[in-house]
mmCIF file with all atom_site columns, C-alpha atoms in Angstrom:
data_model
loop_
_atom_site.group_PDB
_atom_site.id
_atom_site.type_symbol
_atom_site.label_atom_id
_atom_site.label_alt_id
_atom_site.label_comp_id
_atom_site.label_asym_id
_atom_site.label_entity_id
_atom_site.label_seq_id
_atom_site.pdbx_PDB_ins_code
_atom_site.Cartn_x
_atom_site.Cartn_y
_atom_site.Cartn_z
_atom_site.occupancy
_atom_site.B_iso_or_equiv
_atom_site.pdbx_formal_charge
_atom_site.auth_seq_id
_atom_site.auth_comp_id
_atom_site.auth_asym_id
_atom_site.auth_atom_id
_atom_site.pdbx_PDB_model_num
ATOM 1   C CA . MET A 1 1   ? 5.186  -11.346 -3.027  1.00 0.00 ? 116 MET A CA 1
ATOM 2   C CA . LEU A 1 2   ? 6.388  -10.010 0.429   1.00 0.00 ? 117 LEU A CA 1
ATOM 3   C CA . ASN A 1 3   ? 5.388  -6.481  1.244   1.00 0.00 ? 118 ASN A CA 1
ATOM 4   C CA . LEU A 1 4   ? 7.606  -4.905  3.942   1.00 0.00 ? 119 LEU A CA 1
ATOM 5   C CA . PRO A 1 5   ? 7.323  -1.267  5.126   1.00 0.00 ? 120 PRO A CA 1
ATOM 6   C CA . GLY A 1 6   ? 9.520  0.943   3.122   1.00 0.00 ? 121 GLY A CA 1
ATOM 7   C CA . LEU A 1 7   ? 9.960  -1.728  0.254   1.00 0.00 ? 122 LEU A CA 1
ATOM 8   C CA . PRO A 1 8   ? 8.982  -0.290  -2.996  1.00 0.00 ? 123 PRO A CA 1
ATOM 9   C CA . LYS A 1 9   ? 5.918  -1.913  -4.651  1.00 0.00 ? 124 LYS A CA 1
ATOM 10  C CA . TYR A 1 10  ? 6.678  -4.914  -6.683  1.00 0.00 ? 125 TYR A CA 1
ATOM 11  C CA . TRP A 1 11  ? 10.093 -5.271  -5.280  1.00 0.00 ? 126 TRP A CA 1
ATOM 12  C CA . THR A 1 12  ? 11.380 -8.300  -2.990  1.00 0.00 ? 127 THR A CA 1
ATOM 13  C CA . PRO A 1 13  ? 14.346 -8.126  -0.407  1.00 0.00 ? 128 PRO A CA 1
ATOM 14  C CA . PHE A 1 14  ? 16.228 -10.103 -2.884  1.00 0.00 ? 129 PHE A CA 1
ATOM 15  C CA . ASP A 1 15  ? 15.772 -7.266  -5.581  1.00 0.00 ? 130 ASP A CA 1
ATOM 16  C CA . ILE A 1 16  ? 17.206 -4.702  -2.967  1.00 0.00 ? 131 ILE A CA 1
ATOM 17  C CA . PHE A 1 17  ? 20.120 -7.007  -1.935  1.00 0.00 ? 132 PHE A CA 1
ATOM 18  C CA . ASP A 1 18  ? 21.057 -7.419  -5.714  1.00 0.00 ? 133 ASP A CA 1
ATOM 19  C CA . LEU A 1 19  ? 20.537 -3.854  -6.475  1.00 0.00 ? 134 LEU A CA 1
ATOM 20  C CA . ARG A 1 20  ? 23.214 -2.994  -3.707  1.00 0.00 ? 135 ARG A CA 1
ATOM 21  C CA . ASN A 1 21  ? 25.808 -5.474  -5.308  1.00 0.00 ? 136 ASN A CA 1
ATOM 22  C CA . ALA A 1 22  ? 25.032 -4.767  -8.954  1.00 0.00 ? 137 ALA A CA 1
ATOM 23  C CA . GLU A 1 23  ? 28.332 -3.918  -10.645 1.00 0.00 ? 138 GLU A CA 1
ATOM 24  C CA . THR A 1 24  ? 27.059 -3.653  -14.318 1.00 0.00 ? 139 THR A CA 1
ATOM 25  C CA . PHE A 1 25  ? 24.205 -2.245  -16.206 1.00 0.00 ? 140 PHE A CA 1
ATOM 26  C CA . GLU A 1 26  ? 23.339 -5.767  -17.289 1.00 0.00 ? 141 GLU A CA 1
ATOM 27  C CA . ALA A 1 27  ? 23.002 -6.648  -13.681 1.00 0.00 ? 142 ALA A CA 1
ATOM 28  C CA . LEU A 1 28  ? 20.693 -3.720  -12.923 1.00 0.00 ? 143 LEU A CA 1
ATOM 29  C CA . PHE A 1 29  ? 18.733 -4.646  -16.133 1.00 0.00 ? 144 PHE A CA 1
ATOM 30  C CA . GLY A 1 30  ? 18.126 -8.077  -14.646 1.00 0.00 ? 145 GLY A CA 1
ATOM 31  C CA . ILE A 1 31  ? 16.782 -6.650  -11.527 1.00 0.00 ? 146 ILE A CA 1
ATOM 32  C CA . ALA A 1 32  ? 14.455 -4.210  -13.496 1.00 0.00 ? 147 ALA A CA 1
ATOM 33  C CA . GLN A 1 33  ? 13.239 -7.174  -15.478 1.00 0.00 ? 148 GLN A CA 1
ATOM 34  C CA . SER A 1 34  ? 12.412 -9.191  -12.571 1.00 0.00 ? 149 SER A CA 1
ATOM 35  C CA . VAL A 1 35  ? 10.350 -6.227  -11.220 1.00 0.00 ? 150 VAL A CA 1
ATOM 36  C CA . LEU A 1 36  ? 8.656  -5.368  -14.373 1.00 0.00 ? 151 LEU A CA 1
ATOM 37  C CA . PHE A 1 37  ? 7.587  -9.115  -14.629 1.00 0.00 ? 152 PHE A CA 1
ATOM 38  C CA . ARG A 1 38  ? 5.642  -8.719  -11.384 1.00 0.00 ? 153 ARG A CA 1
ATOM 39  C CA . MET A 1 39  ? 3.905  -5.404  -12.321 1.00 0.00 ? 154 MET A CA 1
ATOM 40  C CA . PRO A 1 40  ? 0.475  -5.516  -13.979 1.00 0.00 ? 155 PRO A CA 1
ATOM 41  C CA . GLN A 1 41  ? 0.070  -4.124  -17.461 1.00 0.00 ? 156 GLN A CA 1
ATOM 42  C CA . PRO A 1 42  ? 0.133  -1.631  -18.889 1.00 0.00 ? 157 PRO A CA 1
ATOM 43  C CA . ILE A 1 43  ? 3.361  -0.288  -17.506 1.00 0.00 ? 158 ILE A CA 1
ATOM 44  C CA . ALA A 1 44  ? 4.588  3.187   -18.005 1.00 0.00 ? 159 ALA A CA 1
ATOM 45  C CA . MET A 1 45  ? 7.774  5.005   -17.314 1.00 0.00 ? 160 MET A CA 1
ATOM 46  C CA . VAL A 1 46  ? 8.584  8.807   -16.741 1.00 0.00 ? 161 VAL A CA 1
ATOM 47  C CA . CYS A 1 47  ? 11.186 10.422  -18.980 1.00 0.00 ? 162 CYS A CA 1
ATOM 48  C CA . GLY A 1 48  ? 12.902 13.751  -18.489 1.00 0.00 ? 163 GLY A CA 1
ATOM 49  C CA . PRO A 1 49  ? 15.894 15.491  -17.439 1.00 0.00 ? 164 PRO A CA 1
ATOM 50  C CA . ILE A 1 50  ? 18.097 14.169  -14.915 1.00 0.00 ? 165 ILE A CA 1
ATOM 51  C CA . THR A 1 51  ? 21.786 14.834  -15.361 1.00 0.00 ? 166 THR A CA 1
ATOM 52  C CA . SER A 1 52  ? 21.509 17.238  -18.233 1.00 0.00 ? 167 SER A CA 1
ATOM 53  C CA . GLY A 1 53  ? 18.957 20.012  -18.943 1.00 0.00 ? 168 GLY A CA 1
ATOM 54  C CA . GLY A 1 54  ? 15.946 20.732  -16.841 1.00 0.00 ? 169 GLY A CA 1
ATOM 55  C CA . LEU A 1 55  ? 16.427 22.871  -13.749 1.00 0.00 ? 170 LEU A CA 1
ATOM 56  C CA . GLY A 1 56  ? 20.201 22.763  -14.181 1.00 0.00 ? 171 GLY A CA 1
ATOM 57  C CA . SER A 1 57  ? 21.081 20.252  -11.185 1.00 0.00 ? 172 SER A CA 1
ATOM 58  C CA . LYS A 1 58  ? 20.694 16.490  -10.850 1.00 0.00 ? 173 LYS A CA 1
ATOM 59  C CA . GLU A 1 59  ? 19.096 17.092  -7.252  1.00 0.00 ? 174 GLU A CA 1
ATOM 60  C CA . GLU A 1 60  ? 16.427 19.503  -8.529  1.00 0.00 ? 175 GLU A CA 1
ATOM 61  C CA . ASN A 1 61  ? 15.659 17.567  -11.598 1.00 0.00 ? 176 ASN A CA 1
ATOM 62  C CA . LEU A 1 62  ? 15.198 14.302  -9.274  1.00 0.00 ? 177 LEU A CA 1
ATOM 63  C CA . LYS A 1 63  ? 12.863 16.269  -7.176  1.00 0.00 ? 178 LYS A CA 1
ATOM 64  C CA . VAL A 1 64  ? 10.468 16.853  -10.107 1.00 0.00 ? 179 VAL A CA 1
ATOM 65  C CA . PHE A 1 65  ? 11.167 13.393  -11.441 1.00 0.00 ? 180 PHE A CA 1
ATOM 66  C CA . LYS A 1 66  ? 9.993  11.807  -8.119  1.00 0.00 ? 181 LYS A CA 1
ATOM 67  C CA . LYS A 1 67  ? 6.898  14.075  -7.893  1.00 0.00 ? 182 LYS A CA 1
ATOM 68  C CA . THR A 1 68  ? 5.850  13.237  -11.342 1.00 0.00 ? 183 THR A CA 1
ATOM 69  C CA . ILE A 1 69  ? 6.084  9.586   -10.646 1.00 0.00 ? 184 ILE A CA 1
ATOM 70  C CA . LYS A 1 70  ? 4.050  9.753   -7.569  1.00 0.00 ? 185 LYS A CA 1
ATOM 71  C CA . ASP A 1 71  ? 1.310  12.041  -9.171  1.00 0.00 ? 186 ASP A CA 1
ATOM 72  C CA . LEU A 1 72  ? 0.901  9.474   -12.136 1.00 0.00 ? 187 LEU A CA 1
ATOM 73  C CA . SER A 1 73  ? 0.759  6.718   -9.646  1.00 0.00 ? 188 SER A CA 1
ATOM 74  C CA . ASP A 1 74  ? -1.677 8.452   -7.594  1.00 0.00 ? 189 ASP A CA 1
ATOM 75  C CA . LYS A 1 75  ? -3.871 8.656   -10.767 1.00 0.00 ? 190 LYS A CA 1
ATOM 76  C CA . GLY A 1 76  ? -3.849 4.870   -10.886 1.00 0.00 ? 191 GLY A CA 1
ATOM 77  C CA . ILE A 1 77  ? -1.150 4.554   -13.700 1.00 0.00 ? 192 ILE A CA 1
ATOM 78  C CA . ILE A 1 78  ? 1.310  1.733   -13.118 1.00 0.00 ? 193 ILE A CA 1
ATOM 79  C CA . VAL A 1 79  ? 4.677  3.373   -13.252 1.00 0.00 ? 194 VAL A CA 1
ATOM 80  C CA . PHE A 1 80  ? 8.042  1.457   -13.088 1.00 0.00 ? 195 PHE A CA 1
ATOM 81  C CA . SER A 1 81  ? 10.383 3.964   -11.248 1.00 0.00 ? 196 SER A CA 1
ATOM 82  C CA . GLN A 1 82  ? 13.813 4.074   -12.385 1.00 0.00 ? 197 GLN A CA 1
ATOM 83  C CA . MET A 1 83  ? 14.584 6.127   -9.078  1.00 0.00 ? 198 MET A CA 1
ATOM 84  C CA . PRO A 1 84  ? 15.935 3.001   -7.059  1.00 0.00 ? 199 PRO A CA 1
ATOM 85  C CA . PHE A 1 85  ? 18.481 2.461   -9.975  1.00 0.00 ? 200 PHE A CA 1
ATOM 86  C CA . GLU A 1 86  ? 19.831 6.016   -9.938  1.00 0.00 ? 201 GLU A CA 1
ATOM 87  C CA . GLU A 1 87  ? 22.357 5.643   -7.103  1.00 0.00 ? 202 GLU A CA 1
ATOM 88  C CA . PRO A 1 88  ? 23.775 2.350   -8.339  1.00 0.00 ? 203 PRO A CA 1
ATOM 89  C CA . ILE A 1 89  ? 24.159 3.826   -11.890 1.00 0.00 ? 204 ILE A CA 1
ATOM 90  C CA . TRP A 1 90  ? 26.169 6.753   -10.457 1.00 0.00 ? 205 TRP A CA 1
ATOM 91  C CA . LYS A 1 91  ? 28.308 4.082   -8.631  1.00 0.00 ? 206 LYS A CA 1
ATOM 92  C CA . ILE A 1 92  ? 28.895 2.054   -11.746 1.00 0.00 ? 207 ILE A CA 1
ATOM 93  C CA . GLN A 1 93  ? 29.607 5.232   -13.752 1.00 0.00 ? 208 GLN A CA 1
ATOM 94  C CA . LYS A 1 94  ? 32.743 5.702   -11.446 1.00 0.00 ? 209 LYS A CA 1
ATOM 95  C CA . THR A 1 95  ? 34.111 2.374   -12.269 1.00 0.00 ? 210 THR A CA 1
ATOM 96  C CA . PRO A 1 96  ? 36.455 1.083   -15.123 1.00 0.00 ? 211 PRO A CA 1
ATOM 97  C CA . TYR A 1 97  ? 33.431 -0.804  -16.518 1.00 0.00 ? 212 TYR A CA 1
ATOM 98  C CA . TYR A 1 98  ? 31.819 2.395   -17.495 1.00 0.00 ? 213 TYR A CA 1
ATOM 99  C CA . LYS A 1 99  ? 32.569 3.346   -21.029 1.00 0.00 ? 214 LYS A CA 1
ATOM 100 C CA . GLY A 1 100 ? 31.209 6.895   -20.939 1.00 0.00 ? 215 GLY A CA 1
ATOM 101 C CA . GLY A 1 101 ? 28.929 8.296   -23.817 1.00 0.00 ? 216 GLY A CA 1
ATOM 102 C CA . CYS A 1 102 ? 25.543 6.601   -24.031 1.00 0.00 ? 217 CYS A CA 1
ATOM 103 C CA . HIS A 1 103 ? 26.761 3.588   -21.954 1.00 0.00 ? 218 HIS A CA 1
ATOM 104 C CA . THR A 1 104 ? 24.085 4.004   -19.430 1.00 0.00 ? 219 THR A CA 1
ATOM 105 C CA . LEU A 1 105 ? 21.207 4.522   -22.010 1.00 0.00 ? 220 LEU A CA 1
ATOM 106 C CA . GLU A 1 106 ? 22.213 1.364   -24.170 1.00 0.00 ? 221 GLU A CA 1
ATOM 107 C CA . GLY A 1 107 ? 23.382 -0.833  -21.301 1.00 0.00 ? 222 GLY A CA 1
ATOM 108 C CA . PHE A 1 108 ? 20.339 -0.232  -18.988 1.00 0.00 ? 223 PHE A CA 1
ATOM 109 C CA . TYR A 1 109 ? 17.448 1.671   -20.616 1.00 0.00 ? 224 TYR A CA 1
ATOM 110 C CA . LEU A 1 110 ? 17.411 0.242   -23.962 1.00 0.00 ? 225 LEU A CA 1
ATOM 111 C CA . PRO A 1 111 ? 17.079 -3.295  -22.708 1.00 0.00 ? 226 PRO A CA 1
ATOM 112 C CA . VAL A 1 112 ? 14.419 -2.046  -20.427 1.00 0.00 ? 227 VAL A CA 1
ATOM 113 C CA . PHE A 1 113 ? 12.537 -0.676  -23.472 1.00 0.00 ? 228 PHE A CA 1
ATOM 114 C CA . GLU A 1 114 ? 13.233 -3.496  -25.903 1.00 0.00 ? 229 GLU A CA 1
ATOM 115 C CA . SER A 1 115 ? 11.795 -5.913  -23.366 1.00 0.00 ? 230 SER A CA 1
ATOM 116 C CA . GLY A 1 116 ? 8.339  -4.951  -24.598 1.00 0.00 ? 231 GLY A CA 1
ATOM 117 C CA . LEU A 1 117 ? 7.192  -4.555  -21.017 1.00 0.00 ? 232 LEU A CA 1
ATOM 118 C CA . VAL A 1 118 ? 6.913  -0.939  -20.881 1.00 0.00 ? 233 VAL A CA 1
ATOM 119 C CA . LYS A 1 119 ? 4.124  0.285   -23.040 1.00 0.00 ? 234 LYS A CA 1
ATOM 120 C CA . ASN A 1 120 ? 3.943  3.998   -22.315 1.00 0.00 ? 235 ASN A CA 1
ATOM 121 C CA . LEU A 1 121 ? 6.639  6.682   -21.759 1.00 0.00 ? 236 LEU A CA 1
ATOM 122 C CA . TYR A 1 122 ? 5.431  9.849   -20.063 1.00 0.00 ? 237 TYR A CA 1
ATOM 123 C CA . PHE A 1 123 ? 7.656  12.715  -21.036 1.00 0.00 ? 238 PHE A CA 1
ATOM 124 C CA . MET A 1 124 ? 7.939  15.553  -18.456 1.00 0.00 ? 239 MET A CA 1
ATOM 125 C CA . HIS A 1 125 ? 7.759  19.259  -19.376 1.00 0.00 ? 240 HIS A CA 1
ATOM 126 C CA . GLY A 1 126 ? 11.430 20.368  -20.620 1.00 0.00 ? 241 GLY A CA 1
ATOM 127 C CA . TRP A 1 127 ? 12.411 16.831  -21.644 1.00 0.00 ? 242 TRP A CA 1
ATOM 128 C CA . GLU A 1 128 ? 13.841 18.343  -24.842 1.00 0.00 ? 243 GLU A CA 1
ATOM 129 C CA . SER A 1 129 ? 16.641 19.939  -22.921 1.00 0.00 ? 244 SER A CA 1
ATOM 130 C CA . SER A 1 130 ? 17.745 16.460  -21.865 1.00 0.00 ? 245 SER A CA 1
ATOM 131 C CA . LEU A 1 131 ? 20.189 14.446  -23.902 1.00 0.00 ? 246 LEU A CA 1
ATOM 132 C CA . GLY A 1 132 ? 18.882 11.362  -22.283 1.00 0.00 ? 247 GLY A CA 1
ATOM 133 C CA . ALA A 1 133 ? 15.280 12.171  -22.657 1.00 0.00 ? 248 ALA A CA 1
ATOM 134 C CA . THR A 1 134 ? 15.707 12.973  -26.423 1.00 0.00 ? 249 THR A CA 1
ATOM 135 C CA . TRP A 1 135 ? 17.562 9.529   -26.863 1.00 0.00 ? 250 TRP A CA 1
ATOM 136 C CA . GLU A 1 136 ? 14.427 7.916   -25.010 1.00 0.00 ? 251 GLU A CA 1
ATOM 137 C CA . HIS A 1 137 ? 11.912 9.912   -27.313 1.00 0.00 ? 252 HIS A CA 1
ATOM 138 C CA . ILE A 1 138 ? 13.883 8.287   -30.481 1.00 0.00 ? 253 ILE A CA 1
ATOM 139 C CA . GLN A 1 139 ? 13.765 4.866   -28.950 1.00 0.00 ? 254 GLN A CA 1
ATOM 140 C CA . ALA A 1 140 ? 9.997  5.098   -28.100 1.00 0.00 ? 255 ALA A CA 1
ATOM 141 C CA . LYS A 1 141 ? 9.212  6.068   -31.723 1.00 0.00 ? 256 LYS A CA 1
ATOM 142 C CA . ARG A 1 142 ? 11.500 3.273   -33.147 1.00 0.00 ? 257 ARG A CA 1
ATOM 143 C CA . LEU A 1 143 ? 10.077 0.523   -30.808 1.00 0.00 ? 258 LEU A CA 1
ATOM 144 C CA . GLY A 1 144 ? 6.443  1.662   -30.944 1.00 0.00 ? 259 GLY A CA 1
ATOM 145 C CA . ILE A 1 145 ? 6.033  2.523   -27.242 1.00 0.00 ? 260 ILE A CA 1
ATOM 146 C CA . GLY A 1 146 ? 3.368  5.147   -26.583 1.00 0.00 ? 261 GLY A CA 1
ATOM 147 C CA . ILE A 1 147 ? 4.528  8.596   -26.005 1.00 0.00 ? 262 ILE A CA 1
ATOM 148 C CA . ILE A 1 148 ? 2.490  10.799  -23.628 1.00 0.00 ? 263 ILE A CA 1
ATOM 149 C CA . TYR A 1 149 ? 3.585  14.570  -23.128 1.00 0.00 ? 264 TYR A CA 1
ATOM 150 C CA . LEU A 1 150 ? 2.932  16.083  -19.727 1.00 0.00 ? 265 LEU A CA 1
#
């Protein structure tokens, strides 16, 4: 695997190219799946407020989200970061493809969880205030994914 400065770990230049050009959640999942296949197990993800709940703004919630991912990674936990997908998700949500409601959760996050590649979900403090994180919690229980509360 090519490791270029500034390239997220386990990502290739092709992944970045595909990410920039993705127009559907299915395309984003394909990129995520490729990255997940390159990662050693067990893989974790962080769940918490982004667009609803938390500190009340997407920007502030993302700062805490990124710090939590870094802190867990610094402890040696293999974390699949959904942060590279945030901007493309927002772009897709502004197109006619986007159906509203839970489309982002069901179109992108559900296939990630159902892939069986993510073994643990780390729930940030205040996750209960987030509609998305609450949905993720339900999916983790349904799919038998490990739940860790921070």
